[in-house]
Amino acid sequence: MANTTRSGFNVFAKNSDRDPNEPQYFTFIPATDHAPGSKVMCTYIEIDQAPHTNAMILSKPSWIWGGEMGVNEFGVVIGNEAIWTKMPYGDPALLGMDFLRLGLERGSTAAEAVDVIIELLAAYGQGGNCAFDGEFYYHNTFLVSDPDGAYILETAGKFWALEKVRDIRTISNVMSVSKYERIHPDAISFAIEQGWCDGADDFNFATTYLDHDHPVNMGGTLRSGCTDRVIHSARGEVDVHTMQTALRNHNSNESWTGSPASAPCMHAAALGGSQSTTSLIAVIRPEGRSTYWGTGMSTPHVAPFRPFWFDAYSERVVFPYDKQEAAMEDWIRREGISRAFVAGKLDEAAYTAELHEMEARWIARAEEIEGASAEVRKAFCEDVATEDRAFIDTWLARAAESEARPRGDKEFQSAWAYWNTKLGANRFVAV
């Protein structure tokens, strides 16, 4: 929150951990008025459309209608995390990513976006396969912020609890809302009926509804603990660099082949594993002047964080909604960097030194022109996109000329051989 940051503004950061081959990119969706009685098709189901939907920039997995994280024209920022609960996962309904987009479309403040998600959860429920490849089911926690505040909205089936954030707060793939401002009116009585708690006095939303046997819980606890330590270590001076450090952290593991479950910068190591496929940082300022930093690329410790504003960005970083195929191609091209590192084709020390020097210049310049016109900021974003492209292309060319020295054991190499043969095969785009 603002009381812990160098700028005095709220700062948000998130890695999106998804299938290693799932393209995810930033796309701009304009504000739109809709005819009375209109419907909108989400990932799996059709729902009633709102009379007006806000403009937004969405970090969108290609095949999903919704997004993993995003921002709207009013400075609302939302990210979602998968969690595993005792409640059944249900038939296809709204995905967590759909709720996220709907909250951005229909909420002009964080509080409004929270209410949108709660109302739609009651009306349509959550459910459906969340996997790009195979099957994967979960419920969702949402981190919702704007210039004035932030909330954690945690769900378990139709039930939910809402926490108001007052300081530093991190979440990952495990339930964590114990102290809440509001709660579903039947959440406590239902838990008592199920025998999950004796009464209201020993009810705790997170621990009562948590699926304690799910193997992902420990990893989520370790990852959120890691990011919490990084951010607390910079208390009062939290800034973009702090958040880059948190998102790039490997929690004392070897970066490419170490324990992926405990690292905020997640690297897939075995079939069925997830990887950090795109990252976003937001310095949330009032009056639409928030600054955003997004990778549009996997494995954030080697991914350039490129700056943009809602009113000033390069369309090579934030793609028009009708150019999602081009956005997908760009993500696949940039994914070549991560694959080259897995194959042992690149000098990581030399690469990251160049990356960090480039990003330091971008951060300094972004701060210099924060109050400048949209034209000045957009020109800067175009320069960044050009430099970023040259940087990635140079290192891809070096990888093409280098001998492979594959990392990891046979299981690790076999998993990546499989993913490499499948990369780019599924090019379906949800619109």
Steps between C-alpha positions, in 0.01 A plus 500: 500500500596865464634528857778252412609628157761751387254681271216522753271313260365146516715247315375168359699209355415153371645205314254291302587131540350297217574217256852552354361508145202728565545838329404799714523858383380851574206619291293818502121468508314828435201629695172397340129572534269198464137472393241415767460124544841421352689186597874437515671166446773441756737202486230237554163666563292792380388763751308827501704787360537832683370818333857634489840336536815688598818516295774273630841350437481127564776242543314230313574129452423448132219244532320662796249786470617653827843583636752411770555866588403833360428871547216725396462863401419601861820353645344181639751213495407134555700179518371153580654191656388137487414342834374155601208466738267239649217616274429313172636661186176474305391497139620759248401845620707817537876453536700713741647677197148581377410654838816709480411645160139559604616682813718730291228553240230589749678656800637855513653447846651202677194479725266499202706231325482283815122536508476410131692177559293411808171562315605298194628216719154477657324523164711264288746313724859406424622187326652341192832368381770765540776313314651586164616139466322226699267565793543730799229620737514755781330788677633854516637778715502855360730789590307815408657846529453860395668830598307511829517146632519126445308184587552125504186318387533127569247247371409137566225387267216750552643621831736794545674719754635852449808649668596867478874540448662752734873438461722256311305195384605209280302202376575184305325170430367435849206640696604779735203722596445458873402853601220632286287812459212313340410137444234302314200486736486118497873421503524437876174305537584279202841417648339410831248274322786321324683443829796710386484712815312482830359850489558863412770536766737252336406589140781628279411544133845407370570196716138381515443492123856409399558158343779409741604195297572679175873484413516858367428661839857481630641657187253787523595558862871504416457732201287754687744489790788570262336802336389628840861495627631680192240777524528541877879536465436818296220635719459873443701481177299243304518581129509337155843350563378346828212334318728379221720341765200333663360362175843380384588329827582127502481461879858365523440238228706456184320717248420254222488152651445565871179446693240685289223479759670731750626768258299813409681488164359161412676272252328186375712194578273202428191423293196655661710782646431870469722790400486877550382592151445877536553761772355840588598781738277804557575828677140608553463876477174700501340662198604228257874563531605156623820356357509134399788263434427177313707219355274326247752218538567209733756459782516857634861478617601511130200697368522876441238699692382754241323819615164625378217729607130460432505801268848440359639166387652325201272263312801268484463460879124550552334351192162607359226248582458415131873422472511212749650262244795738463523524879513121522777484241696761694470299825615183322798682347605644836454157660809397304713671767374277781537189281856601413590528867345159570714361220810660652568718196535842662735668748261596779738739676567699183133499402368620838769768530387649170134457596535675835695792352231546236218485755674747732507753217133439425401549864699822529353641180144397592532690827636806317206522259223391739331840475566545128240489224362173364691567176834518683426188703379307195817592308702363792294179496570460128873542566478237774318258268769547236786449746325201655451339158866549410610359837286186466593447134872536573491236771281267290760526225776416746301199619456379143878498457576332835544136587239355732603394850163381633424571864353260752449126513333273245150567637555876474638471146218265395235743625653788307539287187125438518416867555730605216321272252162644606593871517277699264282203403184635667423836345138540603418853614194591708340835413 
